[in-house]
Amino acid sequence: MPTPLYLTAAVALSAAITWGLRALPFAVLSPLRRSAALRRLSLSMPVGVMVILALYTLRGIEPTAWRSAVPAAAGLAAAVALHLRTRNAVVSVLGATALHVALATFWQA
């Protein structure tokens, strides 16, 4: 049976480690907030990530297979158009996904 001193020390040590691990990212990121490179990455990374995800999604589609190419192309066009129109990622992703699923389900080429 552990003693009360042992349990108190274990809880205090666990709390100290947890607090330290949670505070560490803030301490590391504080000097980086003034970095010009990090500011540039924060502006260009979202577009780069979206391009990579779009290309990854379209990698297995054959352009000559109309049954799979038309829903994917229409969904991609809808995502771009909705995002340019609304500037809302949720609206563009949900709208494009709904169009793609509807076309993939009902499109008969």
Coordinates of C-alpha atoms in Angstrom, one line a residue, residues 18-56:
T18 CA 1.7 17.8 -17.6
W19 CA 2.0 21.6 -17.0
G20 CA 5.5 21.7 -18.5
L21 CA 4.5 19.8 -21.6
R22 CA 1.5 22.1 -22.1
A23 CA 3.5 25.2 -21.6
L24 CA 6.4 24.1 -23.8
P25 CA 4.8 25.0 -27.2
F26 CA 4.0 28.5 -26.1
A27 CA 7.6 29.0 -24.9
V28 CA 9.0 27.7 -28.1
L29 CA 6.6 29.6 -30.4
S30 CA 7.0 33.0 -28.7
P31 CA 10.2 33.9 -30.4
L32 CA 9.0 32.5 -33.8
R33 CA 6.0 34.9 -33.9
R34 CA 8.2 37.7 -35.1
S35 CA 9.8 35.6 -37.8
A36 CA 9.3 36.8 -41.4
A37 CA 9.7 33.2 -42.7
L38 CA 6.9 31.9 -40.4
R39 CA 4.7 34.8 -41.5
R40 CA 5.3 34.0 -45.1
L41 CA 4.6 30.3 -44.5
S42 CA 1.3 31.1 -42.7
L43 CA 0.2 33.0 -45.9
S44 CA 1.2 30.4 -48.5
M45 CA 0.7 27.1 -46.7
P46 CA -3.1 26.9 -46.8
V47 CA -3.1 27.2 -50.6
G48 CA -0.3 24.7 -50.9
V49 CA -2.0 22.2 -48.7
M50 CA -5.3 22.6 -50.7
V51 CA -3.5 22.1 -54.0
I52 CA -1.7 19.0 -52.7
L53 CA -5.0 17.6 -51.4
A54 CA -6.8 18.3 -54.7
L55 CA -4.0 16.6 -56.7
Y56 CA -4.0 13.6 -54.3

